[in-house]
Short mmCIF file of C-alpha atoms in Angstrom, two decimals:
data_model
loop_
_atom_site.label_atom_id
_atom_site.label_comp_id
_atom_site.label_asym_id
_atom_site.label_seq_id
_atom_site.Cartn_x
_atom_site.Cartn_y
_atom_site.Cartn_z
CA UNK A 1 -273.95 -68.16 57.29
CA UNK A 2 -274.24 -71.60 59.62
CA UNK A 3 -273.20 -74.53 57.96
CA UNK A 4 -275.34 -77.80 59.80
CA UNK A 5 -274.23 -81.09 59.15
CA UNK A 6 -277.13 -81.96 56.96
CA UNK A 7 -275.24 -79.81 54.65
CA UNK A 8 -272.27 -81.58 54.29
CA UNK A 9 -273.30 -85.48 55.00
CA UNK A 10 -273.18 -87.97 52.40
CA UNK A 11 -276.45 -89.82 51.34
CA UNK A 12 -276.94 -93.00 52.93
CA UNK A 13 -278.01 -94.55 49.72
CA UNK A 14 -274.46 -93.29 48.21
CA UNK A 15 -272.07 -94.88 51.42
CA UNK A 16 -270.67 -98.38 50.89
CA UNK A 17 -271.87 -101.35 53.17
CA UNK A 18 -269.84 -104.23 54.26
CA UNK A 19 -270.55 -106.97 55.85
CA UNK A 20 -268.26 -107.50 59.89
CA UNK A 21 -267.45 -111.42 57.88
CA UNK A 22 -266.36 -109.77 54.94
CA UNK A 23 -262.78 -110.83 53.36
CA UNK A 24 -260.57 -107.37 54.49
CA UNK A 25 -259.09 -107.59 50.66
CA UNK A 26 -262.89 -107.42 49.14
CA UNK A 27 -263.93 -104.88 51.60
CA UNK A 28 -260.96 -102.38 50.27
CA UNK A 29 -262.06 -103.24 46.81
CA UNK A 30 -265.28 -102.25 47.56
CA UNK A 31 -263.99 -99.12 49.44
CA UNK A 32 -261.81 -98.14 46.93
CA UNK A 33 -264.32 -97.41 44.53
CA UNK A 34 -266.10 -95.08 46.26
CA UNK A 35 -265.33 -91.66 46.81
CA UNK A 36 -265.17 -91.35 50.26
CA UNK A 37 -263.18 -94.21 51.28
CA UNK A 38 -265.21 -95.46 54.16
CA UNK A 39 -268.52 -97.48 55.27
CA UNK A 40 -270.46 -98.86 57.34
CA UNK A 41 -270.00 -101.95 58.82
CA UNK A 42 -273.08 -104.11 59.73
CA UNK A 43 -273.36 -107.09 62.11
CA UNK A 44 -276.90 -108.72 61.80
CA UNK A 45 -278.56 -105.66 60.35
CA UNK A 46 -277.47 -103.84 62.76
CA UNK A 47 -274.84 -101.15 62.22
CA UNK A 48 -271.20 -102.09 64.21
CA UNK A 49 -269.07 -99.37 63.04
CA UNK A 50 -267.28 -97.39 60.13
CA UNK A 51 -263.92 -98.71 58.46
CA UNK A 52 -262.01 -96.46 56.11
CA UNK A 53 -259.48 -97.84 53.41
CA UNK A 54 -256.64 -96.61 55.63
CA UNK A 55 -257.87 -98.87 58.51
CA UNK A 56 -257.99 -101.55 55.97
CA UNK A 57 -254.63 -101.18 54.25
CA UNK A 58 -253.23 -100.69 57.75
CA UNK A 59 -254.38 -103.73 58.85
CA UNK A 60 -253.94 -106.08 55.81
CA UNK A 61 -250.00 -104.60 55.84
CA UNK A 62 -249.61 -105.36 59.17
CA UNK A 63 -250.89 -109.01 58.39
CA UNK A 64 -248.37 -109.34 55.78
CA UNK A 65 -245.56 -107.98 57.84
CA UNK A 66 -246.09 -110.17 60.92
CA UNK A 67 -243.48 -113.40 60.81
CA UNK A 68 -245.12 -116.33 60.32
CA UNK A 69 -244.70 -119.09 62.91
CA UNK A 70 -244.01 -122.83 62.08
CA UNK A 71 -246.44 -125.16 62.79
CA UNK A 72 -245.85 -127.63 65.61
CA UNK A 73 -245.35 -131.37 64.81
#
């Protein structure tokens, strides 16, 4: 028995789409609620990648832990 990968993708009408400009907090919302965990990014109607909720988190806890600089006067 051959398994194909039309057997085990995931609708495109049922993956998450999020805007490249898109707030990183609303995109992990978004993300969160579905039950993969990833989507697809688009840039102009075109697509410009996949993000997952990991890469998200990762990068929003990064953010956070990164020391923030004084301004200059």
């Amino acid at each position: 028995d051959v398994r194909r990968v039309r057997d085990c993708l995931i609708p495109l009408d049922e993956v998450p789409v999020v805007r490249e400009g898109e707030d990183a907090v609303d995109a992990l919302a978004e993300l969160s609620e579905s039950s993969g965990g990833h989507g697809l990014v688009v840039s102009n109607g075109a697509l410009a990648g996949i993000v997952s909720t990991s890469d998200l988190a990762r990068a929003l806890e990064a953010r956070r832990r990164r020391p923030s600089v004084p301004a200059r006067a």
